[in-house]
Coordinates of C-alpha atoms and ligand atoms in Angstrom, one line a residue:
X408 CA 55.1 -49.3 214.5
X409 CA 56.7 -52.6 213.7
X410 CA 54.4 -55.8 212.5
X411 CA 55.5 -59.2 211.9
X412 CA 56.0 -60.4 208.5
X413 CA 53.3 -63.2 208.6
X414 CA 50.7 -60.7 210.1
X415 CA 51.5 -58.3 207.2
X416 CA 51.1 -61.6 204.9
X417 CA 47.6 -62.3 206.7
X418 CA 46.0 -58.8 205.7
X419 CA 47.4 -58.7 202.7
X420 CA 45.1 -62.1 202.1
X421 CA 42.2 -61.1 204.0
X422 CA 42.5 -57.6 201.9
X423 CA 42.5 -59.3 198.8
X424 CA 39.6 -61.4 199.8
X425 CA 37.6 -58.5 200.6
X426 CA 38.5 -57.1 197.2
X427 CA 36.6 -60.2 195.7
X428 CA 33.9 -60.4 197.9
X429 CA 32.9 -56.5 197.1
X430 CA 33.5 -56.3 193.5
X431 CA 31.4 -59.6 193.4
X432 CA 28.9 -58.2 196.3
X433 CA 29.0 -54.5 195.2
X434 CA 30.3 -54.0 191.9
X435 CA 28.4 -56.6 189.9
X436 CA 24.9 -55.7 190.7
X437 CA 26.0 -51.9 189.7
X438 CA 28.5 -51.8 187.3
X439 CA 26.1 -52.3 183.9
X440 CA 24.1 -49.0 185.5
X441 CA 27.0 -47.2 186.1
X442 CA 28.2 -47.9 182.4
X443 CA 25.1 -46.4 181.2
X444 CA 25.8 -42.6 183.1
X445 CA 24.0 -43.5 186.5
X446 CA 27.0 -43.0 188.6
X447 CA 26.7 -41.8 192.2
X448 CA 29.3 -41.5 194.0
X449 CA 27.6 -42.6 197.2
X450 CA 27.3 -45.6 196.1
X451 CA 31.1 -46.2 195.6
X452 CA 33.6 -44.6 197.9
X453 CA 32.1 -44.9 200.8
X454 CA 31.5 -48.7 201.2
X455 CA 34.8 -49.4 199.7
X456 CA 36.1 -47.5 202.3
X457 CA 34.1 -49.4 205.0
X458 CA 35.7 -52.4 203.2
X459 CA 39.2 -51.4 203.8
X460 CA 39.4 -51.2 200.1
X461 CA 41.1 -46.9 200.2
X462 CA 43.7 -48.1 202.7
X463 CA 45.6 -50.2 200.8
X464 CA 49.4 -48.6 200.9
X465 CA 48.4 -45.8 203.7
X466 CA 51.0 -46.4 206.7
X467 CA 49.5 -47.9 210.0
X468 CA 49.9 -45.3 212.1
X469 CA 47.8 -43.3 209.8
X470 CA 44.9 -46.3 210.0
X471 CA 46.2 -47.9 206.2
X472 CA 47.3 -51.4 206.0
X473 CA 50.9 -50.4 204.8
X474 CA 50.4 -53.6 201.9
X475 CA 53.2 -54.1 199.9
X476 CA 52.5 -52.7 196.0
X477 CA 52.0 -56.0 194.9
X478 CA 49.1 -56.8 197.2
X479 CA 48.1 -53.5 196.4
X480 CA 48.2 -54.3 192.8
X481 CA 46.4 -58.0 193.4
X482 CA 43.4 -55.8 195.4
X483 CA 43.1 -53.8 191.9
X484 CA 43.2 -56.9 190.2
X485 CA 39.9 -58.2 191.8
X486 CA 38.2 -54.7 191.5
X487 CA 39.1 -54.7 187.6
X488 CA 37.7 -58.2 186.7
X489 CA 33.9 -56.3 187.3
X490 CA 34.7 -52.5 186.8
X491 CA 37.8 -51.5 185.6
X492 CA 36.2 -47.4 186.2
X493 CA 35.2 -47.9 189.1
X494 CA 38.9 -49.4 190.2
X495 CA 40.7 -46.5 188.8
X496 CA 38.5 -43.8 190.6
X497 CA 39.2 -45.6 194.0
X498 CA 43.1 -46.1 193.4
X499 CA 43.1 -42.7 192.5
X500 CA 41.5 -41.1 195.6
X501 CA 43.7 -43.8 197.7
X502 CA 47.1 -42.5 196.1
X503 CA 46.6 -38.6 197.4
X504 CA 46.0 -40.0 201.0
X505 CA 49.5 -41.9 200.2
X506 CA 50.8 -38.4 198.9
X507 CA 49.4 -36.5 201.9
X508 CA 50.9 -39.1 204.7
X509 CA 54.4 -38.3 202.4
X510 CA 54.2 -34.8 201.8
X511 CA 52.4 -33.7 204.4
X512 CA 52.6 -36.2 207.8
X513 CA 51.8 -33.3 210.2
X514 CA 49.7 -30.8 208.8
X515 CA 47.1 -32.6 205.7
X516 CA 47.6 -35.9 206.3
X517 CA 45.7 -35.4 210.1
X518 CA 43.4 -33.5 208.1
X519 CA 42.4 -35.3 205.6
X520 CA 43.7 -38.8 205.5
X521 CA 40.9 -40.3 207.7
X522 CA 37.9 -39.5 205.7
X523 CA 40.0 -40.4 202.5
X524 CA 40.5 -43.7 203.7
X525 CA 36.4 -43.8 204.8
X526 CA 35.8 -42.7 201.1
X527 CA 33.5 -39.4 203.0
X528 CA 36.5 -37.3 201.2
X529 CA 37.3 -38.1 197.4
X530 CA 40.7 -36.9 196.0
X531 CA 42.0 -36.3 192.1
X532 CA 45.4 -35.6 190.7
X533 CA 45.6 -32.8 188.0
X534 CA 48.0 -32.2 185.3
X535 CA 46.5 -32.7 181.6
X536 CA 45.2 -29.4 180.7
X537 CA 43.6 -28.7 177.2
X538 CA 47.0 -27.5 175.5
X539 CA 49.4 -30.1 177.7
X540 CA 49.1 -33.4 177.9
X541 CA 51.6 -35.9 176.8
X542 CA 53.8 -32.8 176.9
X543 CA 53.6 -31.9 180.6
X544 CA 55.9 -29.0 180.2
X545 CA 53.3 -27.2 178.3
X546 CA 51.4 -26.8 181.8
X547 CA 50.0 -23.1 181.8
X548 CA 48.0 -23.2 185.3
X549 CA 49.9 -20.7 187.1
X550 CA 51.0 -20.3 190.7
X551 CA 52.2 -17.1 191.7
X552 CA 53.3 -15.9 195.5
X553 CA 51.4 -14.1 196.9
X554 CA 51.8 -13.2 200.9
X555 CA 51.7 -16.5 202.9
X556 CA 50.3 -18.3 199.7
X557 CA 49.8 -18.9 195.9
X558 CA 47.3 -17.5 193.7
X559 CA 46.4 -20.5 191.2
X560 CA 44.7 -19.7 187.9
X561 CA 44.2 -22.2 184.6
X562 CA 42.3 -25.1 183.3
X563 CA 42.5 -28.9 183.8
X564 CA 41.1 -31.7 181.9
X565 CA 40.3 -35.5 182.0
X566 CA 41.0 -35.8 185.2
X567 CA 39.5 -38.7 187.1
X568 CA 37.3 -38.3 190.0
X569 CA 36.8 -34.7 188.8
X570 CA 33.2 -34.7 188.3
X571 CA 32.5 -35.0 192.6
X572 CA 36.4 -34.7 194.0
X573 CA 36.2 -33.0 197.3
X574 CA 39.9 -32.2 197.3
X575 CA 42.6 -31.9 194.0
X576 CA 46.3 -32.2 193.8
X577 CA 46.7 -29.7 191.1
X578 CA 50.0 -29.4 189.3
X579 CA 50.6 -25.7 188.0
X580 CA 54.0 -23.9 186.9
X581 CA 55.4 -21.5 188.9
X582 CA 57.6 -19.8 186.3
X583 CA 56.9 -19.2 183.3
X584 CA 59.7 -20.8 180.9
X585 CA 61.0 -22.8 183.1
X586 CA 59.1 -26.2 181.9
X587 CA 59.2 -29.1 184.2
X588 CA 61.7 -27.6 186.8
X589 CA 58.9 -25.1 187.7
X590 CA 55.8 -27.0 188.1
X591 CA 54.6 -27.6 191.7
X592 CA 52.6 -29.6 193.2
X593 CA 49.4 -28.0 196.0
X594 CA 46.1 -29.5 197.4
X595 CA 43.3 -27.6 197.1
X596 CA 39.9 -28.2 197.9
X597 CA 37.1 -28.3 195.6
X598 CA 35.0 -25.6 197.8
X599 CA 37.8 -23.2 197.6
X600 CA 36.3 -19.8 196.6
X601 CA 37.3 -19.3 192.4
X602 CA 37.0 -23.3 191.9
X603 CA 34.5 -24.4 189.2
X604 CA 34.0 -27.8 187.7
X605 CA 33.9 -28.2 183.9
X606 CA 32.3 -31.1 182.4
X607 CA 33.8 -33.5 179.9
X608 CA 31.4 -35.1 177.8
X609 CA 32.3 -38.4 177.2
X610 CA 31.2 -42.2 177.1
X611 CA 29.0 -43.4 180.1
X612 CA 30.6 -46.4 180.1
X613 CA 33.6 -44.6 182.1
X614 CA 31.1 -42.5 184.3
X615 CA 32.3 -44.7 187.3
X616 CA 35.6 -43.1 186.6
X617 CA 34.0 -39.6 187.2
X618 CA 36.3 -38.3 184.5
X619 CA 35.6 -34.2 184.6
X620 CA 37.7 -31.0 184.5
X621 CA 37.9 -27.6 186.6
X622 CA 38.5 -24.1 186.2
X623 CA 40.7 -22.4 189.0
X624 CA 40.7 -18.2 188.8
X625 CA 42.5 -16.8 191.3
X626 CA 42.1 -19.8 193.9
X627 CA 44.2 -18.8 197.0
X628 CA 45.9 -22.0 198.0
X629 CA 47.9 -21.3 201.7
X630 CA 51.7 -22.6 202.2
X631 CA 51.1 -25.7 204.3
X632 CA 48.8 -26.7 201.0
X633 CA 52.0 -26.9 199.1
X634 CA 52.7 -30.5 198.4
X635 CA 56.2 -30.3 196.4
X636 CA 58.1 -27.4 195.6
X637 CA 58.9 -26.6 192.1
X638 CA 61.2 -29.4 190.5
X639 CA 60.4 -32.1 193.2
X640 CA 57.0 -31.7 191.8
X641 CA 57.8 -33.2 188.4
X642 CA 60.5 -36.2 189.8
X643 CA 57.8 -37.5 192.4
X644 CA 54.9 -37.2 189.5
X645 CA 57.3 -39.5 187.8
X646 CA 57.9 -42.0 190.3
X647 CA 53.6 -42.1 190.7
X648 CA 53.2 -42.5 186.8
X649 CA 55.5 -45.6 186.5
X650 CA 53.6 -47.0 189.3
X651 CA 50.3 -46.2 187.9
X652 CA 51.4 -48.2 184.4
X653 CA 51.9 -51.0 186.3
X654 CA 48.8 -51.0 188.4
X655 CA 47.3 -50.5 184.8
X656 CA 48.8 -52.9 182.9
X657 CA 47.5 -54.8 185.7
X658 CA 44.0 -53.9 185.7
X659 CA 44.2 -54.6 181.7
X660 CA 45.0 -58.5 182.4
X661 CA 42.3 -57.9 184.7
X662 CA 39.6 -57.4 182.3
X663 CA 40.8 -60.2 179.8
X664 CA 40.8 -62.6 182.5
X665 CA 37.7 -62.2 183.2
X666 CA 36.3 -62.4 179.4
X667 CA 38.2 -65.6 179.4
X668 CA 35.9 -67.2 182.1
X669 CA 33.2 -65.7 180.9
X670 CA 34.1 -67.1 177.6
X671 CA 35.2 -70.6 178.9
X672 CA 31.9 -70.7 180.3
X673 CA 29.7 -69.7 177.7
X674 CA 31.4 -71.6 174.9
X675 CA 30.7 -74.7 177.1
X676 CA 27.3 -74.3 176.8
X677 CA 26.2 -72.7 173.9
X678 CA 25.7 -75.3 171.1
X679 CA 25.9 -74.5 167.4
X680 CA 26.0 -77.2 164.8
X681 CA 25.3 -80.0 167.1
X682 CA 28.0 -79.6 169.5
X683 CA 29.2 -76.8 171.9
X684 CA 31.3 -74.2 170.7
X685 CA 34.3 -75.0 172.9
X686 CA 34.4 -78.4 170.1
X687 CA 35.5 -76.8 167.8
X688 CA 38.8 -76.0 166.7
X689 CA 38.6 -72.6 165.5
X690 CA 36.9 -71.2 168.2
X691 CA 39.2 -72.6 171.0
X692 CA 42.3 -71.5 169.5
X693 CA 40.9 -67.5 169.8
X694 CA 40.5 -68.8 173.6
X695 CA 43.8 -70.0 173.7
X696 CA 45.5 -67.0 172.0
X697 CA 44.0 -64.7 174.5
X698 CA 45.1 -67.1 177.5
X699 CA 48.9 -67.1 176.2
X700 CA 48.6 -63.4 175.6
X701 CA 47.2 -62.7 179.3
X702 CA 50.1 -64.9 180.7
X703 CA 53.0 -63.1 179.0
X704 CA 51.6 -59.9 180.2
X705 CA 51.0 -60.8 183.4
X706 CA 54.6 -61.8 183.4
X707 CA 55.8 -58.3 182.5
X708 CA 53.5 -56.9 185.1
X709 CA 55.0 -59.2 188.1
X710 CA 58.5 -58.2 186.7
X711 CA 57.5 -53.9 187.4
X712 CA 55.7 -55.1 190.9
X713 CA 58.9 -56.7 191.8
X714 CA 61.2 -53.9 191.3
X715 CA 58.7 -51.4 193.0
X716 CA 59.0 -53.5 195.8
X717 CA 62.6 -53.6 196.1
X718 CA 62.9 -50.2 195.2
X719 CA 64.4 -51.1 191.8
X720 CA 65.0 -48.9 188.8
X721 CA 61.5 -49.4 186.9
X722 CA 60.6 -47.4 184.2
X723 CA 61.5 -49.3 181.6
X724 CA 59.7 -52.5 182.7
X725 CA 56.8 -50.1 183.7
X726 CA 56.8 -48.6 180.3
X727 CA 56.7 -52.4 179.0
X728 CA 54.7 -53.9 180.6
X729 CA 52.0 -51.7 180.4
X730 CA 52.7 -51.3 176.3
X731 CA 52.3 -54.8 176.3
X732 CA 49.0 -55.7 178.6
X733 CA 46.8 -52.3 177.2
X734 CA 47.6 -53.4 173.4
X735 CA 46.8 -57.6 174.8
X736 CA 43.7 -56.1 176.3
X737 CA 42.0 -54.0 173.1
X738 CA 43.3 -57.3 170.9
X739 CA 41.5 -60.2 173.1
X740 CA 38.8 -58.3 174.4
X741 CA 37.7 -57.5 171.0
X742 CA 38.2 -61.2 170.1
X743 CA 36.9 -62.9 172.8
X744 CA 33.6 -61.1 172.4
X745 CA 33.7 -61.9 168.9
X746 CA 34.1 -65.5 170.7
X747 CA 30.8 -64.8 172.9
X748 CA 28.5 -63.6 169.6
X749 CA 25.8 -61.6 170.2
X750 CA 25.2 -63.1 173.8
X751 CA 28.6 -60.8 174.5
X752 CA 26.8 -57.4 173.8
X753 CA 24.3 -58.2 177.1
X754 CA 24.5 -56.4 180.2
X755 CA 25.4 -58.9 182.3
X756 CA 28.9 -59.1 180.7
X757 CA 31.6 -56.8 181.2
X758 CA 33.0 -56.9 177.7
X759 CA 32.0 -53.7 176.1
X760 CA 33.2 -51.3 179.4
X761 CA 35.9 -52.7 179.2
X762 CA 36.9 -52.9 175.5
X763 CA 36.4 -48.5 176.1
X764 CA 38.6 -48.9 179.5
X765 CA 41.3 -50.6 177.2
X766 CA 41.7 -48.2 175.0
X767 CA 41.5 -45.6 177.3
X768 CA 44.3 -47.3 179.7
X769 CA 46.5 -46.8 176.4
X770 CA 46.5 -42.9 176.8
X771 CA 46.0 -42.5 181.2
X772 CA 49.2 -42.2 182.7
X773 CA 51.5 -41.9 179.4
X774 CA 50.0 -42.6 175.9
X775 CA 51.4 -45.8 173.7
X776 CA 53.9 -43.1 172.1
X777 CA 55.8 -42.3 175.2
X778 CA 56.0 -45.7 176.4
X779 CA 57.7 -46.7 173.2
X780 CA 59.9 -43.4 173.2
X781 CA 60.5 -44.5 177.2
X782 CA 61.5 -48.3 176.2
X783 CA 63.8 -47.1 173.0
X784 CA 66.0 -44.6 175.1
X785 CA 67.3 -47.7 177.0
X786 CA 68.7 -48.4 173.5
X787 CA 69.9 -45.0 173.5
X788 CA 70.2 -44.2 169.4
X789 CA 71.9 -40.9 168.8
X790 CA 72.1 -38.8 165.8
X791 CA 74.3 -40.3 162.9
X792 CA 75.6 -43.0 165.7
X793 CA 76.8 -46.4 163.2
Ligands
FAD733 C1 40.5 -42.4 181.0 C2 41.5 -41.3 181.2 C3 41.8 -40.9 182.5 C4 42.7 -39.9 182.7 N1 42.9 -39.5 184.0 C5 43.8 -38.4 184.2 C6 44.0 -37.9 185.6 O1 43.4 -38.4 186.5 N2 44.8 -36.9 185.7 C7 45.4 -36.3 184.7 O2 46.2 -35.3 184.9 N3 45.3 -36.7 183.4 C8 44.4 -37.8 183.1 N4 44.2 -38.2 181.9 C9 44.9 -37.6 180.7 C10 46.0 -38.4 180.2 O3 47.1 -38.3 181.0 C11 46.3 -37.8 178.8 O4 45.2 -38.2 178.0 C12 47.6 -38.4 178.2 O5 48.7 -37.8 178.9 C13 47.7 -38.1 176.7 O6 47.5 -36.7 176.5 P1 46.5 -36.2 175.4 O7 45.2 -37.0 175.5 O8 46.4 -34.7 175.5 O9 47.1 -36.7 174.0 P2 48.3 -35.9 173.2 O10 49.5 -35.7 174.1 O11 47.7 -34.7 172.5 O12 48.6 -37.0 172.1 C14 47.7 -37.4 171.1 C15 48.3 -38.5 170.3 O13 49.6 -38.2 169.8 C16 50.5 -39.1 170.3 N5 51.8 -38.4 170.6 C17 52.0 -37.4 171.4 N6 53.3 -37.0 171.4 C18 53.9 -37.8 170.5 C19 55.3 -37.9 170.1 N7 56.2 -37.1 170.6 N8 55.5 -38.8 169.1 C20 54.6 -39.6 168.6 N9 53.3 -39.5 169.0 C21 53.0 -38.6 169.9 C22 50.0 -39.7 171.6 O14 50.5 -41.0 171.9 C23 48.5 -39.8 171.2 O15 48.2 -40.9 170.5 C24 43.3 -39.3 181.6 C25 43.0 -39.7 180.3 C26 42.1 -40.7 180.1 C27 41.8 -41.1 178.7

């Protein structure tokens, strides 16, 4: 299907629009509920998906928008500004319909990809287990042959969307010893006979992520449900991952840009002293610190979304860029709430989801420690080199 440049340029627009209109519309009036645990999943996926919002990068001829992954990462942006949880959930369940329409175009992606994209079907991707995270070659969920299909058996952990996902990308070695090269990728779905959720008890304030886990014994998963065969598996994970730290890193500058109007806002018309906080001196220059943080960051972010686009070499400005925006965001949110005083702490504000969301962006989709280890292998120090 071939589409003009400018009408590719007007849905991206309208998209993005729509993005604002239903975090302001939809996410607003929730978001302080769904930070205190009362998440239902109802209430999320399936108006997005009447909003276009799970359709973002899914092809045309599969009823997506096809947007570019800037626009894609500009939709995000809006979503953020409210509810950074509830963002990551709905990119998360949008990127397997992607995965589907490339893995699979003729035999999941007819299957499944429509009621992905209405948000009736909700979709996770699983690696971290308990004993492998950062190291993914520590993966011990097995997949063993077994006549037309694999038997899958292990544990997963922190993955989002867990908690109600109706179908899971599970990654799960095929040979033991082998590390990375062996891991493969299959879809299963959640009502699979031997599939049983495990909770993960952690802070409400990320329930809209649906963060959970899942226990898999002897889950029969059927040939046309394998996504990437061992090895491809681990270099198309990689090429999702330095994606995801950009879309992150996005969704970090996000969340301060929004503390910095609520801030602006605020300090305008709170008075202390006989004059508004935004008089004086001290308190503007934590405003402005956070505003020239948010800039460079944003910077580094439109560097990655450019060489995505062109199909660049990226994971070093990935890696940066999101180092850079998730340590900005747990700096300046943690100031500029300092900025707000105790007005800050109230529900109506976004500040205290979002300083959790922060820190948690630091550790989804490679921790702090091996972005730096990514960034200082360009500079490629070897052993006793001068
Ligand atoms: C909010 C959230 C959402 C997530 N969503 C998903 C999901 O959808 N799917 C999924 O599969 N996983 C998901 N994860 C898991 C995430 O990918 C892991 O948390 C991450 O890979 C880090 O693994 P870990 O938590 O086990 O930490 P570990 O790997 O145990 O690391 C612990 C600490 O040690 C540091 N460290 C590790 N190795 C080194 C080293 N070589 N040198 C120096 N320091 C090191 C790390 O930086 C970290 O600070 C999510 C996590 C969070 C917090």
């Amino acid at each position: 299907m071939t589409v003009d440049t400018e009408e590719l340029s007007k849905r991206a627009t309208s998209v993005i629009e729509e993005a604002h209109q239903f975090a302001q519309r939809h996410l607003a009036p929730n978001a302080a509920q769904w930070g205190k645990g009362l998440f239902d999943r109802q209430a999320l996926f399936e108006p997005a998906g009447s909003a276009g919002l799970l359709r973002l990068q899914v092809p045309l001829e599969y009823g997506g928008f096809d947007l570019s992954f800037a626009d894609k990462v500009k939709v995000l942006y809006e979503l953020a500004r409210i509810d950074f949880s509830a963002a990551m959930a709905l990119v998360n369940s949008h990127n397997v319909a992607v995965q589907l329409v490339k893995a699979s175009p003729n035999q999941l992606a007819p299957r499944y990809v429509s009621d992905l994209l209405r948000g009736s079907f909700v979709a996770c991707t699983a690696l971290t287990e308990p004993d492998a995270g950062s190291d993914l070659g520590q993966v011990k969920t097995t997949a063993i042959r077994n006549g037309e299909g694999w038997l899958l058996n292990g544990t997963k952990t922190w993955i989002i969307n867990a908690v109600h996902a109706d179908g899971v990308v599970v990654y799960a070695q095929t040979q033991a010893g082998s590390g990375v090269k062996g891991i493969a990728a299959f879809f299963i779905r959640a009502d699979s006979p031997g599939f049983e959720r495990l909770a993960v008890a952690t802070s409400s304030a990320l329930s809209s992520m649906g963060i959970g886990g899942f226990r898999l014994t002897n889950v029969y998963c059927d040939s046309s449900h394998l996504l990437y065969e061992p090895g491809q598996a681990f270099v198309d994970i990689m090429g999702a991952i330095n994606r995801a730290r950009t879309y992150v890193a996005a969704m970090c500058c996000a969340m301060v840009s929004q503390a910095l109007s609520d801030v602006s806002v605020y300090g305008h018309k709170r008075t202390a002293f006989g004059q508004s906080l935004d008089q004086y001196q001290g308190w503007r220059w934590q405003v402005a610190q956070a505003a020239t943080a948010l800039q460079a960051a944003e910077l580094l972010v439109r560097e990655a979304c450019d060489l995505i686009d062109k199909g660049g070499e990226v994971q070093t400005a990935a890696a940066q860029a999101k180092l850079y925006a998730t340590s900005m965001a747990q700096t300046q949110l943690g100031s500029l709430l300092h900025a707000m005083g105790a007005e800050g702490f109230l529900d109506r504000y976004a500040f205290l989801r979002h300083l959790t969301a922060a820190h948690t962006a630091s550790l989804a989709d490679g921790s702090t420690a091996m972005l730096l280890e990514r960034v200082a292998h360009e500079f490629r120090f070897k052993p006793g080199a001068t």
